[in-house]
Coordinates of C-alpha atoms in Angstrom, one line a residue:
X1 CA -10.9 -2.4 17.7
X2 CA -9.3 -3.9 14.3
X3 CA -7.8 -1.4 11.9
X4 CA -7.6 -1.6 7.7
X5 CA -4.4 0.6 6.7
X6 CA -4.3 1.4 3.0
X7 CA -1.2 3.1 1.4
X8 CA -1.2 6.1 -1.0
X9 CA 1.8 7.2 -2.8
X10 CA 4.1 6.8 -5.9
X11 CA 5.8 4.0 -7.3
X12 CA 9.2 4.1 -4.9
X13 CA 7.6 6.2 -2.3
X14 CA 8.4 4.1 0.3
X15 CA 5.0 2.5 1.0
X16 CA 6.5 -1.3 1.9
X17 CA 8.9 0.5 3.9
X18 CA 6.6 1.9 5.8
X19 CA 4.1 -0.8 5.8
X20 CA 6.8 -3.0 7.3
X21 CA 7.6 -0.6 10.4
X22 CA 3.7 -0.4 11.0
X23 CA 3.6 -4.0 10.9
X24 CA 6.3 -4.5 13.2
X25 CA 4.8 -1.7 15.5
X26 CA 1.3 -2.9 15.5
X27 CA 1.4 -6.7 14.7
X28 CA -1.3 -5.9 11.8
X29 CA -1.2 -8.8 9.0
X30 CA 0.8 -7.7 6.0
X31 CA -1.0 -8.1 2.7
X32 CA 1.8 -7.5 0.2
X33 CA 0.7 -6.9 -3.1
X34 CA 3.9 -7.5 -4.9
X35 CA 4.5 -10.7 -3.1
X36 CA 1.3 -12.0 -3.8
X37 CA 1.3 -11.0 -7.1
X38 CA 4.7 -13.2 -7.3
X39 CA 3.5 -16.2 -5.9
X40 CA 0.1 -16.2 -8.2
X41 CA 1.9 -15.7 -11.4
X42 CA 5.4 -16.7 -11.2
X43 CA 6.7 -14.0 -13.4
X44 CA 4.2 -11.0 -13.3
X45 CA 3.8 -9.2 -16.5
X46 CA 1.4 -6.1 -14.5
X47 CA -1.4 -6.4 -17.3
X48 CA -4.7 -5.5 -16.6
X49 CA -6.2 -9.0 -16.2
X50 CA -3.4 -10.1 -13.9
X51 CA -4.3 -7.1 -11.8
X52 CA -7.9 -7.6 -12.0
X53 CA -7.5 -11.4 -10.6
X54 CA -4.8 -10.4 -8.3
X55 CA -6.8 -7.7 -6.4
X56 CA -10.3 -9.8 -6.4
X57 CA -8.0 -12.3 -4.2
X58 CA -6.4 -9.7 -2.2
X59 CA -9.8 -8.2 -1.5
X60 CA -11.5 -11.2 -0.6
X61 CA -8.4 -11.8 1.7
X62 CA -8.4 -8.6 3.3
X63 CA -12.2 -9.1 4.1
X64 CA -11.8 -12.7 5.7
X65 CA -8.9 -11.3 7.8
X66 CA -11.3 -8.4 9.0
X67 CA -14.1 -10.7 9.5
X68 CA -11.7 -12.8 11.9
X69 CA -11.1 -9.6 13.9
X70 CA -7.5 -9.4 12.7
X71 CA -5.7 -5.5 11.7
X72 CA -4.4 -5.6 8.2
X73 CA -1.8 -3.8 6.1
X74 CA -3.0 -3.9 2.5
X75 CA 0.4 -2.9 1.0
X76 CA -0.3 -1.7 -2.6
X77 CA -1.0 1.8 -4.1
X78 CA -4.3 2.9 -3.4
X79 CA -4.1 5.7 -5.7
X80 CA -8.0 5.8 -6.7
X81 CA -10.4 7.2 -4.3
X82 CA -12.8 4.8 -5.7
X83 CA -10.7 1.8 -4.7
X84 CA -10.0 3.1 -0.8
X85 CA -13.8 3.9 -0.6
X86 CA -14.5 0.3 -1.8
X87 CA -11.9 -1.4 1.0
X88 CA -13.7 1.5 3.7
X89 CA -17.0 -0.4 3.2
X90 CA -15.4 -3.9 3.6
X91 CA -13.5 -2.4 6.9
X92 CA -16.6 -1.0 8.2
X93 CA -18.9 -4.2 7.6
X94 CA -16.8 -5.8 10.2
X95 CA -16.4 -3.0 12.6
X96 CA -13.0 -1.9 11.7
X97 CA -11.6 1.7 11.3
X98 CA -9.3 2.4 8.1
X99 CA -6.6 4.7 8.3
X100 CA -5.1 6.0 4.9
X101 CA -1.3 6.3 5.1
X102 CA 0.0 8.8 2.2
X103 CA 3.5 8.3 1.8
X104 CA 4.4 11.5 0.4
X105 CA 7.7 11.4 -1.4
X106 CA 9.1 14.2 -3.5
X107 CA 8.3 12.5 -7.1
X108 CA 11.8 12.7 -8.3
X109 CA 12.9 10.5 -5.5
X110 CA 10.2 8.2 -6.2
X111 CA 10.8 8.1 -9.8
X112 CA 14.5 7.6 -9.3
X113 CA 13.8 4.3 -6.9
X114 CA 11.2 3.1 -8.9
X115 CA 12.8 3.2 -12.4
X116 CA 16.4 2.6 -11.4
X117 CA 16.3 0.6 -8.4
X118 CA 16.9 -3.5 -7.8
X119 CA 13.6 -4.7 -6.6
X120 CA 14.1 -8.1 -6.8
X121 CA 15.2 -8.7 -3.1
X122 CA 12.3 -6.6 -1.9
X123 CA 9.5 -7.8 -4.3
X124 CA 11.0 -11.3 -4.9
X125 CA 11.1 -10.6 -8.6
X126 CA 12.8 -7.8 -11.1
X127 CA 10.5 -5.3 -12.2
X128 CA 11.9 -2.0 -12.9
X129 CA 9.0 0.7 -14.2
X130 CA 9.9 2.7 -17.5
X131 CA 9.5 6.3 -17.2
X132 CA 6.4 6.2 -19.2
X133 CA 4.8 3.7 -16.8
X134 CA 6.0 6.0 -13.7
X135 CA 4.5 9.0 -15.1
X136 CA 1.1 7.5 -16.0
X137 CA 0.6 6.2 -12.5
X138 CA 2.1 9.5 -11.0
X139 CA -0.2 11.7 -13.3
X140 CA -3.1 9.5 -12.2
X141 CA -2.8 9.4 -8.6
X142 CA -5.7 11.1 -6.7
X143 CA -4.6 12.1 -3.4
X144 CA -6.4 11.7 -0.4
X145 CA -8.4 14.7 0.7
X146 CA -9.0 16.0 4.2
X147 CA -12.5 14.0 4.4
X148 CA -10.4 10.8 4.4
X149 CA -8.2 11.9 7.1
X150 CA -5.1 10.8 5.8
X151 CA -1.9 10.2 7.9
X152 CA 0.7 12.0 6.2
X153 CA 4.5 10.2 6.5
X154 CA 7.7 11.3 4.6
X155 CA 8.8 8.3 2.4
X156 CA 12.3 9.6 2.5
X157 CA 12.6 9.8 6.4
X158 CA 10.1 7.5 8.0
X159 CA 11.2 5.6 11.0
X160 CA 9.5 3.7 13.9
X161 CA 9.5 6.6 16.2
X162 CA 7.9 8.8 13.4
X163 CA 5.3 5.5 13.0
X164 CA 4.7 5.2 16.8
X165 CA 4.2 9.2 17.2
X166 CA 2.1 9.8 13.9
X167 CA -0.4 7.0 14.6
X168 CA -0.6 7.7 18.4
X169 CA 0.9 4.4 19.4
X170 CA 3.3 5.8 22.3

């Protein structure tokens, strides 16, 4: 059965690192929002209209991949329940299960990564969050509740073995 993996976590939590490990382990197709943003917009601004266009495109892409029978890693911050629910409905339409991956990293560790790290190599473009941007996103994050059956991973220590064990792939 195909699976849609959705990620929740602060900027800098380790979602992309975790997604790369899951992709390597499962063979799921990795939709990476940061890479797609760079491809679509050249020099991304992260403004609302840009994000609307990006996520409309990515939702359509995930829909098509799931329709074609692929498992999909949707690598972005699904920090709002309504967004997770929307994608869950798309997955269900194609008989796919949805796994919510909660990359639960200490807020200060994530903030240091997001506001001070050099993400050019990882993202393909340089974008550092300001302290204000980080705090706005962090304060609006809606953690998954028990009804979503989140899979909790620590973004500071995640490893291939933890992925295998936690996702039941051993």
